[in-house]
């Protein structure tokens, strides 16, 4: 048996160490280690409740809108308020732009180099692999050109966030009660113009490139599978969500029960009671804990390690989502010669991102037309001395939860469970591996397994800045 350590794994956000054991051409063991403690939950304790949104948006520069949104939903809940329709539309438009940015970033700049030869991409550090090459020279040139074009499109998507959100990263607009800014007609025209550029790129470039990859790497619909899925749903509008919440454990999607979420600490560098609900957790850093191997905790739903992210959203939305989603998904799954059961796989995750990028872009065009520039964008509120709240929403990488307890007008407890906390979690007290560990174990590999392990881990788009608080 050979042990291979990837430390750090590149082309993800933050410091993730992955260790695999390879025996007779199969990964027989895998461990994910989150190597950097952050401490944002500690920093929030004792502060004014409204600081939560301002501070948690700074958890991450890739998905800051996810934390703005989750913190605002959490405080909306604690304060007993809900935004007016215009405030919800603006929150969704800003957040939607962050989704589009993240998926284009992930496909072209983080994942695609895993399938291109070294030296194919511009730049002295051009990543790539000379193993398992399946593209022609003309296709490599096309993809390398789009790698560069995608940089410009990402800038456009960031400008969309800044137009309605004030700036990117760490927006100033999404706050408890709604948003701070009512755009004028010029802002809406500028947003529409840029959104069209991003939508044209998604439709005309990203989707064809994604289908090319999916068709050449059909076998990757069978690699890196997990199967147990969880989504909190996202894009709230008037009591509904564009993507429904749900879980897939044994059989078809079932409704989400947030009371079933627990955080395991058995293999994480924390002291405190194991498997507490997040609204009761009292974990303290314990870097000398002998049984631990990660700063990431181990969230579990009904005791199971669930994959979160685009595959989970697609699986639940295919069963219970809007007709337009099912149509786009049906079309792209057929073109990729894949089935819904294969979404929880390396190529399924890539495909699910493309499907939802198309769907979200179309929804954003409709939301923009629904904006009423004269209507209010925020609800008034007062901050109570005692309250509890939770904000559950899917981020681009999956289910994100914020929980707050307010006492004496201050934050007494704040908990964050981010998508990568779920996906890159270590084993729990029952010995069940986290989703990425599970996706790696049992994989047949060529050579030392680095190629397959890199492709599997990156298909989850891990973000360690989010995973550890
Ligand atoms: Ni830092 Fe994030 C998303 C969140 S992932 S990128 O998407 O929350 O853990």
Tab-separated table of C-alpha atoms and ligand atoms in Angstrom:
chain	number	residue	atom	x	y	z
A	1	UNK	CA	0.000	0.000	0.000
A	2	UNK	CA	1.251	3.445	-0.901
A	3	UNK	CA	0.325	6.712	0.814
A	4	UNK	CA	0.153	9.809	-1.409
A	5	UNK	CA	-0.227	13.242	0.161
A	6	UNK	CA	-1.366	16.330	-1.758
A	7	UNK	CA	-0.587	19.306	0.454
A	8	UNK	CA	-1.857	21.816	-0.436
A	9	UNK	CA	-4.158	20.850	-3.257
A	10	UNK	CA	-3.939	23.699	-5.776
A	11	UNK	CA	-6.659	25.526	-7.742
A	12	UNK	CA	-9.083	25.638	-4.846
A	13	UNK	CA	-9.580	28.391	-2.231
A	14	UNK	CA	-7.453	27.915	0.891
A	15	UNK	CA	-5.323	25.198	2.383
A	16	UNK	CA	-6.676	21.653	1.993
A	17	UNK	CA	-4.509	18.588	2.520
A	18	UNK	CA	-5.669	15.319	0.990
A	19	UNK	CA	-4.058	12.005	1.828
A	20	UNK	CA	-4.910	8.829	-0.076
A	21	UNK	CA	-3.844	5.218	0.360
A	22	UNK	CA	-3.528	3.314	-2.924
A	23	UNK	CA	-3.428	-0.469	-3.065
A	24	UNK	CA	-3.579	-2.595	-6.248
A	25	UNK	CA	-4.727	0.406	-8.305
A	26	UNK	CA	-7.587	1.396	-5.965
A	27	UNK	CA	-7.888	4.233	-3.412
A	28	UNK	CA	-8.556	2.267	-0.231
A	29	UNK	CA	-8.428	5.163	2.230
A	30	UNK	CA	-8.746	8.958	2.091
A	31	UNK	CA	-8.446	11.789	4.588
A	32	UNK	CA	-9.248	15.477	4.123
A	33	UNK	CA	-7.552	17.942	6.432
A	34	UNK	CA	-8.507	21.607	6.764
A	35	UNK	CA	-5.249	23.088	7.963
A	36	UNK	CA	-6.044	26.656	9.035
A	37	UNK	CA	-8.223	27.764	11.962
A	38	UNK	CA	-10.136	31.029	11.396
A	39	UNK	CA	-12.113	31.880	14.553
A	40	UNK	CA	-14.846	34.121	13.117
A	41	UNK	CA	-17.454	32.594	15.453
A	42	UNK	CA	-15.291	33.649	18.421
A	43	UNK	CA	-14.816	37.159	17.025
A	44	UNK	CA	-18.590	37.654	16.728
A	45	UNK	CA	-19.339	36.793	20.364
A	46	UNK	CA	-20.209	39.907	22.419
A	47	UNK	CA	-20.659	42.163	19.386
A	48	UNK	CA	-23.749	44.049	18.207
A	49	UNK	CA	-26.074	41.701	16.237
A	50	UNK	CA	-25.953	43.900	13.122
A	51	UNK	CA	-22.167	43.377	12.972
A	52	UNK	CA	-22.843	39.760	11.952
A	53	UNK	CA	-23.581	40.611	8.327
A	54	UNK	CA	-20.663	43.045	8.043
A	55	UNK	CA	-18.177	40.582	9.550
A	56	UNK	CA	-19.363	37.302	8.026
A	57	UNK	CA	-19.347	38.689	4.469
A	58	UNK	CA	-15.597	38.892	5.032
A	59	UNK	CA	-15.321	35.149	5.686
A	60	UNK	CA	-14.599	34.687	1.991
A	61	UNK	CA	-13.780	36.782	-1.070
A	62	UNK	CA	-15.167	34.180	-3.472
A	63	UNK	CA	-18.714	33.832	-2.087
A	64	UNK	CA	-19.094	36.903	0.192
A	65	UNK	CA	-22.667	37.336	-1.028
A	66	UNK	CA	-23.508	33.904	0.347
A	67	UNK	CA	-22.530	35.025	3.843
A	68	UNK	CA	-24.225	38.443	3.474
A	69	UNK	CA	-27.382	36.644	2.458
A	70	UNK	CA	-27.256	33.923	5.134
A	71	UNK	CA	-26.452	36.469	7.884
A	72	UNK	CA	-29.253	38.763	6.718
A	73	UNK	CA	-31.765	35.881	6.595
A	74	UNK	CA	-30.567	34.826	10.052
A	75	UNK	CA	-31.077	38.345	11.450
A	76	UNK	CA	-34.397	38.750	9.557
A	77	UNK	CA	-35.511	35.649	11.456
A	78	UNK	CA	-34.195	36.869	14.825
A	79	UNK	CA	-35.675	40.367	14.340
A	80	UNK	CA	-39.014	39.021	13.056
A	81	UNK	CA	-38.921	40.929	9.759
A	82	UNK	CA	-39.037	40.132	6.058
A	83	UNK	CA	-37.914	42.300	3.164
A	84	UNK	CA	-40.376	43.854	0.720
A	85	UNK	CA	-40.563	42.181	-2.706
A	86	UNK	CA	-38.212	44.740	-4.262
A	87	UNK	CA	-35.626	44.073	-1.537
A	88	UNK	CA	-35.842	40.325	-2.210
A	89	UNK	CA	-35.500	40.851	-5.972
A	90	UNK	CA	-32.389	42.982	-5.471
A	91	UNK	CA	-30.857	40.485	-3.019
A	92	UNK	CA	-31.474	37.695	-5.564
A	93	UNK	CA	-30.028	39.712	-8.465
A	94	UNK	CA	-26.832	40.515	-6.551
A	95	UNK	CA	-26.537	36.938	-5.299
A	96	UNK	CA	-27.303	35.494	-8.750
A	97	UNK	CA	-24.395	37.474	-10.240
A	98	UNK	CA	-22.095	35.891	-7.629
A	99	UNK	CA	-23.335	32.403	-8.634
A	100	UNK	CA	-22.613	33.072	-12.326
A	101	UNK	CA	-19.148	34.399	-11.487
A	102	UNK	CA	-18.342	31.409	-9.292
A	103	UNK	CA	-19.392	28.777	-11.834
A	104	UNK	CA	-17.439	30.368	-14.717
A	105	UNK	CA	-14.413	30.727	-12.421
A	106	UNK	CA	-14.650	27.106	-11.350
A	107	UNK	CA	-15.086	25.604	-14.814
A	108	UNK	CA	-12.423	27.540	-16.709
A	109	UNK	CA	-9.832	28.531	-14.137
A	110	UNK	CA	-9.991	25.883	-11.421
A	111	UNK	CA	-11.198	22.608	-12.994
A	112	UNK	CA	-10.490	22.711	-16.747
A	113	UNK	CA	-6.659	22.624	-16.401
A	114	UNK	CA	-7.095	19.098	-14.965
A	115	UNK	CA	-8.032	17.984	-18.498
A	116	UNK	CA	-5.613	20.076	-20.596
A	117	UNK	CA	-1.965	19.321	-21.316
A	118	UNK	CA	0.680	21.171	-19.322
A	119	UNK	CA	1.744	24.296	-21.203
A	120	UNK	CA	-1.556	24.615	-23.125
A	121	UNK	CA	-2.672	27.621	-21.121
A	122	UNK	CA	-1.060	31.051	-21.207
A	123	UNK	CA	1.284	32.052	-18.399
A	124	UNK	CA	4.544	30.784	-16.991
A	125	UNK	CA	2.771	28.562	-14.431
A	126	UNK	CA	0.342	27.025	-16.957
A	127	UNK	CA	-1.196	24.094	-15.065
A	128	UNK	CA	-2.248	20.909	-16.818
A	129	UNK	CA	-1.518	17.221	-17.191
A	130	UNK	CA	0.140	15.133	-19.857
A	131	UNK	CA	-1.758	12.029	-18.759
A	132	UNK	CA	-5.172	10.971	-20.084
A	133	UNK	CA	-5.350	13.526	-22.941
A	134	UNK	CA	-8.566	13.313	-24.943
A	135	UNK	CA	-8.797	16.653	-26.810
A	136	UNK	CA	-7.492	17.353	-30.309
A	137	UNK	CA	-5.009	20.185	-30.852
A	138	UNK	CA	-7.793	22.382	-32.288
A	139	UNK	CA	-9.998	21.708	-29.231
A	140	UNK	CA	-7.136	22.513	-26.866
A	141	UNK	CA	-6.620	25.842	-28.650
A	142	UNK	CA	-10.346	26.609	-28.453
A	143	UNK	CA	-10.497	25.842	-24.706
A	144	UNK	CA	-7.310	27.808	-23.985
A	145	UNK	CA	-8.819	30.823	-25.809
A	146	UNK	CA	-11.990	30.553	-23.754
A	147	UNK	CA	-9.893	30.307	-20.582
A	148	UNK	CA	-8.732	33.859	-21.349
A	149	UNK	CA	-12.139	35.109	-22.512
A	150	UNK	CA	-13.656	33.836	-19.255
A	151	UNK	CA	-11.468	36.274	-17.300
A	152	UNK	CA	-13.292	39.191	-18.967
A	153	UNK	CA	-16.685	37.631	-18.415
A	154	UNK	CA	-15.873	37.135	-14.732
A	155	UNK	CA	-15.052	40.844	-14.524
A	156	UNK	CA	-18.484	41.595	-15.991
A	157	UNK	CA	-20.140	39.361	-13.402
A	158	UNK	CA	-18.241	41.111	-10.595
A	159	UNK	CA	-19.421	44.453	-12.005
A	160	UNK	CA	-22.994	43.166	-11.752
A	161	UNK	CA	-22.473	42.588	-8.015
A	162	UNK	CA	-20.895	46.032	-7.599
A	163	UNK	CA	-23.661	47.830	-9.527
A	164	UNK	CA	-26.416	46.814	-7.094
A	165	UNK	CA	-24.249	45.711	-4.159
A	166	UNK	CA	-21.913	48.712	-3.873
A	167	UNK	CA	-18.660	46.796	-4.322
A	168	UNK	CA	-17.142	43.380	-4.828
A	169	UNK	CA	-15.989	41.564	-2.762
A	170	UNK	CA	-17.862	42.157	0.530
A	171	UNK	CA	-20.983	43.992	-0.688
A	172	UNK	CA	-22.512	46.878	1.239
A	173	UNK	CA	-26.113	46.267	0.165
A	174	UNK	CA	-27.560	43.018	1.502
A	175	UNK	CA	-28.612	43.787	5.086
A	176	UNK	CA	-31.295	42.658	7.525
A	177	UNK	CA	-34.677	43.872	6.217
A	178	UNK	CA	-33.649	43.983	2.549
A	179	UNK	CA	-30.998	46.075	0.788
A	180	UNK	CA	-29.488	49.506	1.409
A	181	UNK	CA	-29.583	50.750	-2.171
A	182	UNK	CA	-32.422	51.548	-4.565
A	183	UNK	CA	-30.909	51.549	-8.083
A	184	UNK	CA	-31.839	54.203	-10.619
A	185	UNK	CA	-32.827	53.608	-14.266
A	186	UNK	CA	-29.185	54.060	-15.384
A	187	UNK	CA	-28.028	51.332	-12.955
A	188	UNK	CA	-30.690	48.963	-14.255
A	189	UNK	CA	-29.669	49.635	-17.881
A	190	UNK	CA	-25.992	49.040	-17.011
A	191	UNK	CA	-26.939	45.819	-15.183
A	192	UNK	CA	-29.057	44.590	-18.118
A	193	UNK	CA	-26.230	45.274	-20.597
A	194	UNK	CA	-23.652	43.364	-18.554
A	195	UNK	CA	-26.020	40.542	-17.697
A	196	UNK	CA	-26.644	39.988	-21.413
A	197	UNK	CA	-22.894	39.668	-22.032
A	198	UNK	CA	-22.600	37.074	-19.249
A	199	UNK	CA	-25.708	35.187	-20.433
A	200	UNK	CA	-24.402	35.132	-24.029
A	201	UNK	CA	-21.100	33.664	-22.798
A	202	UNK	CA	-22.850	31.027	-20.684
A	203	UNK	CA	-25.104	29.979	-23.551
A	204	UNK	CA	-22.662	30.289	-26.454
A	205	UNK	CA	-19.330	29.283	-24.894
A	206	UNK	CA	-19.521	27.762	-21.402
A	207	UNK	CA	-22.294	25.233	-22.184
A	208	UNK	CA	-20.716	23.982	-25.470
A	209	UNK	CA	-17.301	23.651	-23.750
A	210	UNK	CA	-18.900	21.836	-20.812
A	211	UNK	CA	-20.680	19.403	-23.151
A	212	UNK	CA	-17.413	18.759	-25.006
A	213	UNK	CA	-15.711	17.892	-21.700
A	214	UNK	CA	-18.660	15.744	-20.578
A	215	UNK	CA	-18.738	13.822	-23.839
A	216	UNK	CA	-14.999	13.109	-23.821
A	217	UNK	CA	-14.924	12.149	-20.138
A	218	UNK	CA	-18.152	10.081	-19.944
A	219	UNK	CA	-16.459	7.684	-17.507
A	220	UNK	CA	-16.233	10.565	-14.996
A	221	UNK	CA	-20.021	10.350	-14.521
A	222	UNK	CA	-19.153	7.163	-12.601
A	223	UNK	CA	-16.214	8.532	-10.603
A	224	UNK	CA	-16.288	10.441	-7.343
A	225	UNK	CA	-19.826	9.441	-6.418
A	226	UNK	CA	-21.437	10.112	-3.010
A	227	UNK	CA	-25.209	9.718	-3.453
A	228	UNK	CA	-26.475	11.257	-0.188
A	229	UNK	CA	-27.426	14.857	-0.991
A	230	UNK	CA	-28.639	17.908	0.907
A	231	UNK	CA	-29.774	21.375	-0.190
A	232	UNK	CA	-31.306	24.301	1.699
A	233	UNK	CA	-32.700	25.767	-1.546
A	234	UNK	CA	-31.972	29.313	-2.696
A	235	UNK	CA	-33.211	32.568	-4.201
A	236	UNK	CA	-36.159	33.315	-1.890
A	237	UNK	CA	-39.088	35.244	-3.329
A	238	UNK	CA	-42.346	35.839	-1.450
A	239	UNK	CA	-42.158	32.745	0.733
A	240	UNK	CA	-40.994	30.425	-2.046
A	241	UNK	CA	-37.508	29.563	-3.359
A	242	UNK	CA	-36.370	29.242	-6.968
A	243	UNK	CA	-34.468	26.084	-5.966
A	244	UNK	CA	-36.386	23.977	-3.414
A	245	UNK	CA	-34.810	22.617	-0.231
A	246	UNK	CA	-34.577	18.880	0.343
A	247	UNK	CA	-32.448	15.837	1.042
A	248	UNK	CA	-31.776	12.595	-0.797
A	249	UNK	CA	-30.805	9.792	1.585
A	250	UNK	CA	-32.368	6.444	0.637
A	251	UNK	CA	-34.639	6.912	-2.339
A	252	UNK	CA	-36.221	10.089	-3.724
A	253	UNK	CA	-35.900	13.645	-2.384
A	254	UNK	CA	-37.523	14.275	0.983
A	255	UNK	CA	-38.402	17.627	2.632
A	256	UNK	CA	-35.661	19.339	4.648
A	257	UNK	CA	-35.907	19.133	8.448
A	258	UNK	CA	-33.366	21.670	9.829
A	259	UNK	CA	-33.773	20.096	13.293
A	260	UNK	CA	-31.807	17.074	12.030
A	261	UNK	CA	-28.508	18.971	11.591
A	262	UNK	CA	-25.709	18.107	14.046
A	263	UNK	CA	-21.982	18.882	14.114
A	264	UNK	CA	-19.548	16.088	14.903
A	265	UNK	CA	-16.228	16.864	16.611
A	266	UNK	CA	-14.698	13.361	16.993
A	267	UNK	CA	-11.927	13.855	14.398
A	268	UNK	CA	-11.738	17.678	14.553
A	269	UNK	CA	-9.403	19.789	16.682
A	270	UNK	CA	-12.121	21.009	19.063
A	271	UNK	CA	-13.162	20.200	22.622
A	272	UNK	CA	-16.845	20.095	23.551
A	273	UNK	CA	-19.884	17.841	23.337
A	274	UNK	CA	-20.072	15.808	20.116
A	275	UNK	CA	-22.997	15.992	17.676
A	276	UNK	CA	-24.696	19.072	19.097
A	277	UNK	CA	-27.246	21.030	17.046
A	278	UNK	CA	-25.529	24.202	15.762
A	279	UNK	CA	-27.744	26.476	17.887
A	280	UNK	CA	-26.422	24.779	21.052
A	281	UNK	CA	-22.795	24.108	20.098
A	282	UNK	CA	-20.005	25.103	22.504
A	283	UNK	CA	-16.928	23.806	20.628
A	284	UNK	CA	-13.540	25.246	21.673
A	285	UNK	CA	-10.289	24.928	19.691
A	286	UNK	CA	-8.133	22.018	20.934
A	287	UNK	CA	-5.073	21.748	18.667
A	288	UNK	CA	-3.588	18.872	20.732
A	289	UNK	CA	-6.562	16.523	20.430
A	290	UNK	CA	-5.098	13.095	19.677
A	291	UNK	CA	-8.015	11.639	17.665
A	292	UNK	CA	-8.323	14.682	15.387
A	293	UNK	CA	-6.907	15.362	11.926
A	294	UNK	CA	-8.771	18.476	10.705
A	295	UNK	CA	-9.933	21.952	11.720
A	296	UNK	CA	-13.115	21.245	9.748
A	297	UNK	CA	-15.994	19.957	11.891
A	298	UNK	CA	-18.201	17.096	10.661
A	299	UNK	CA	-21.787	18.227	10.021
A	300	UNK	CA	-24.251	15.406	9.600
A	301	UNK	CA	-27.926	15.316	8.525
A	302	UNK	CA	-29.961	12.503	10.102
A	303	UNK	CA	-26.540	11.114	11.028
A	304	UNK	CA	-25.330	11.013	7.417
A	305	UNK	CA	-22.448	12.791	5.654
A	306	UNK	CA	-24.264	14.514	2.781
A	307	UNK	CA	-22.824	16.045	-0.369
A	308	UNK	CA	-23.977	19.643	-0.841
A	309	UNK	CA	-23.744	21.790	-3.965
A	310	UNK	CA	-24.984	21.875	-7.549
A	311	UNK	CA	-25.640	18.109	-7.808
A	312	UNK	CA	-27.853	18.241	-4.698
A	313	UNK	CA	-29.754	21.309	-5.976
A	314	UNK	CA	-30.266	19.678	-9.371
A	315	UNK	CA	-31.433	16.346	-7.918
A	316	UNK	CA	-34.055	18.055	-5.729
A	317	UNK	CA	-35.094	20.617	-8.384
A	318	UNK	CA	-35.526	17.849	-10.984
A	319	UNK	CA	-38.134	16.321	-8.666
A	320	UNK	CA	-39.753	19.425	-7.162
A	321	UNK	CA	-38.365	22.479	-8.988
A	322	UNK	CA	-39.833	24.778	-11.631
A	323	UNK	CA	-40.737	23.451	-15.082
A	324	UNK	CA	-38.103	25.634	-16.757
A	325	UNK	CA	-35.346	24.084	-14.632
A	326	UNK	CA	-36.526	20.592	-15.497
A	327	UNK	CA	-36.564	21.475	-19.199
A	328	UNK	CA	-33.014	22.905	-19.217
A	329	UNK	CA	-31.732	20.020	-17.094
A	330	UNK	CA	-33.485	17.406	-19.252
A	331	UNK	CA	-32.016	18.898	-22.421
A	332	UNK	CA	-28.434	19.163	-21.126
A	333	UNK	CA	-28.497	15.758	-19.418
A	334	UNK	CA	-29.604	14.223	-22.731
A	335	UNK	CA	-26.885	16.066	-24.681
A	336	UNK	CA	-24.284	14.888	-22.172
A	337	UNK	CA	-25.729	11.347	-22.333
A	338	UNK	CA	-26.131	11.379	-18.551
A	339	UNK	CA	-29.004	10.569	-16.202
A	340	UNK	CA	-30.140	12.317	-12.990
A	341	UNK	CA	-28.779	9.395	-10.932
A	342	UNK	CA	-25.263	10.269	-12.152
A	343	UNK	CA	-25.316	13.903	-10.974
A	344	UNK	CA	-23.401	13.023	-7.810
A	345	UNK	CA	-20.151	12.383	-9.683
A	346	UNK	CA	-17.185	14.359	-11.008
A	347	UNK	CA	-18.805	15.152	-14.375
A	348	UNK	CA	-22.301	15.364	-12.878
A	349	UNK	CA	-21.173	18.242	-10.636
A	350	UNK	CA	-19.682	20.088	-13.608
A	351	UNK	CA	-22.846	19.539	-15.633
A	352	UNK	CA	-25.125	20.609	-12.767
A	353	UNK	CA	-23.212	23.922	-12.491
A	354	UNK	CA	-23.778	24.591	-16.192
A	355	UNK	CA	-27.467	23.684	-15.990
A	356	UNK	CA	-28.064	26.050	-13.097
A	357	UNK	CA	-25.961	28.844	-14.621
A	358	UNK	CA	-28.346	28.803	-17.617
A	359	UNK	CA	-31.386	28.682	-15.353
A	360	UNK	CA	-30.223	31.390	-12.915
A	361	UNK	CA	-29.228	33.721	-15.774
A	362	UNK	CA	-32.732	33.466	-17.266
A	363	UNK	CA	-34.342	33.986	-13.858
A	364	UNK	CA	-32.191	37.107	-13.333
A	365	UNK	CA	-33.381	38.586	-16.640
A	366	UNK	CA	-36.981	38.109	-15.456
A	367	UNK	CA	-36.274	39.549	-11.952
A	368	UNK	CA	-34.684	42.622	-13.499
A	369	UNK	CA	-37.869	43.322	-15.459
A	370	UNK	CA	-39.942	42.919	-12.292
A	371	UNK	CA	-38.066	45.598	-10.309
A	372	UNK	CA	-40.205	48.592	-9.300
A	373	UNK	CA	-37.791	51.500	-8.973
A	374	UNK	CA	-40.222	53.538	-6.871
A	375	UNK	CA	-41.082	50.829	-4.323
A	376	UNK	CA	-39.341	50.339	-0.935
A	377	UNK	CA	-36.307	48.052	-0.762
A	378	UNK	CA	-36.058	47.454	3.007
A	379	UNK	CA	-38.238	46.881	6.069
A	380	UNK	CA	-37.759	48.867	9.296
A	381	UNK	CA	-36.708	46.993	12.460
A	382	UNK	CA	-35.551	47.255	16.031
A	383	UNK	CA	-32.984	44.899	17.531
A	384	UNK	CA	-34.403	42.897	20.457
A	385	UNK	CA	-32.450	42.190	23.651
A	386	UNK	CA	-33.154	38.457	23.451
A	387	UNK	CA	-33.766	36.431	20.287
A	388	UNK	CA	-32.659	33.480	18.212
A	389	UNK	CA	-32.498	33.174	14.453
A	390	UNK	CA	-31.293	31.001	11.625
A	391	UNK	CA	-30.508	31.702	7.975
A	392	UNK	CA	-30.368	28.652	5.723
A	393	UNK	CA	-29.573	29.198	2.050
A	394	UNK	CA	-27.587	27.446	-0.651
A	395	UNK	CA	-24.327	29.121	-1.672
A	396	UNK	CA	-22.732	28.280	-5.043
A	397	UNK	CA	-20.894	25.379	-3.363
A	398	UNK	CA	-23.903	24.164	-1.382
A	399	UNK	CA	-25.880	24.391	1.845
A	400	UNK	CA	-24.860	27.301	4.088
A	401	UNK	CA	-26.296	27.875	7.565
A	402	UNK	CA	-25.880	30.773	9.993
A	403	UNK	CA	-27.367	30.565	13.504
A	404	UNK	CA	-27.479	33.426	16.032
A	405	UNK	CA	-28.449	33.755	19.673
A	406	UNK	CA	-28.893	37.317	20.959
A	407	UNK	CA	-28.722	37.991	24.728
A	408	UNK	CA	-28.569	41.409	26.445
A	409	UNK	CA	-28.705	43.004	22.986
A	410	UNK	CA	-25.432	41.319	21.944
A	411	UNK	CA	-24.403	38.198	20.044
A	412	UNK	CA	-24.114	35.412	22.645
A	413	UNK	CA	-23.489	32.662	20.091
A	414	UNK	CA	-22.960	32.605	16.330
A	415	UNK	CA	-22.501	29.434	14.304
A	416	UNK	CA	-21.633	28.994	10.635
A	417	UNK	CA	-21.769	25.693	8.740
A	418	UNK	CA	-20.584	26.306	5.182
A	419	UNK	CA	-20.801	24.074	2.099
A	420	UNK	CA	-17.174	22.983	2.344
A	421	UNK	CA	-17.699	22.157	6.040
A	422	UNK	CA	-20.096	19.479	4.769
A	423	UNK	CA	-18.132	18.315	1.708
A	424	UNK	CA	-14.581	18.298	3.144
A	425	UNK	CA	-15.568	17.115	6.614
A	426	UNK	CA	-13.479	14.446	8.334
A	427	UNK	CA	-14.807	11.215	9.777
A	428	UNK	CA	-17.399	11.348	12.551
A	429	UNK	CA	-17.514	9.382	15.817
A	430	UNK	CA	-19.183	6.475	13.992
A	431	UNK	CA	-16.227	6.330	11.570
A	432	UNK	CA	-18.298	7.530	8.592
A	433	UNK	CA	-16.104	9.423	6.119
A	434	UNK	CA	-16.938	12.927	4.903
A	435	UNK	CA	-18.328	13.300	1.349
A	436	UNK	CA	-14.993	14.025	-0.411
A	437	UNK	CA	-13.338	11.168	1.485
A	438	UNK	CA	-16.245	8.946	0.458
A	439	UNK	CA	-15.985	10.099	-3.194
A	440	UNK	CA	-12.279	9.199	-3.231
A	441	UNK	CA	-12.467	5.804	-1.535
A	442	UNK	CA	-12.996	2.881	-3.902
A	443	UNK	CA	-11.828	4.806	-6.993
A	444	UNK	CA	-9.756	2.827	-9.506
A	445	UNK	CA	-6.658	4.823	-10.399
A	446	UNK	CA	-3.809	4.796	-12.849
A	447	UNK	CA	-0.369	5.270	-11.327
A	448	UNK	CA	-0.203	6.984	-7.955
A	449	UNK	CA	-3.802	8.292	-8.089
A	450	UNK	CA	-2.877	11.985	-8.217
A	451	UNK	CA	-4.719	12.570	-11.497
A	452	UNK	CA	-8.032	11.048	-10.406
A	453	UNK	CA	-7.814	12.457	-6.858
A	454	UNK	CA	-7.234	15.993	-8.172
A	455	UNK	CA	-10.177	15.738	-10.554
A	456	UNK	CA	-12.461	14.314	-7.860
A	457	UNK	CA	-11.559	16.844	-5.156
A	458	UNK	CA	-11.788	19.854	-7.499
A	459	UNK	CA	-15.209	18.759	-8.788
A	460	UNK	CA	-16.531	19.826	-5.343
A	461	UNK	CA	-14.966	23.318	-5.740
A	462	UNK	CA	-13.759	23.338	-2.092
A	463	UNK	CA	-13.297	26.618	-0.239
A	464	UNK	CA	-11.351	26.359	3.002
A	465	UNK	CA	-11.895	30.025	3.919
A	466	UNK	CA	-15.579	29.125	4.359
A	467	UNK	CA	-15.160	25.642	5.784
A	468	UNK	CA	-13.549	26.536	9.124
A	469	UNK	CA	-14.900	29.208	11.453
B	1	LIG	NI1	-15.644	30.544	0.300
B	1	LIG	FE1	-18.621	29.466	0.013
B	1	LIG	C1	-19.681	29.037	-1.367
B	1	LIG	C2	-19.823	29.428	1.350
B	1	LIG	S1	-18.001	27.377	0.310
B	1	LIG	S2	-16.801	29.918	-1.256
B	1	LIG	O1	-20.157	28.784	-2.270
B	1	LIG	O2	-20.482	29.473	2.245
B	1	LIG	O3	-17.794	26.551	1.792
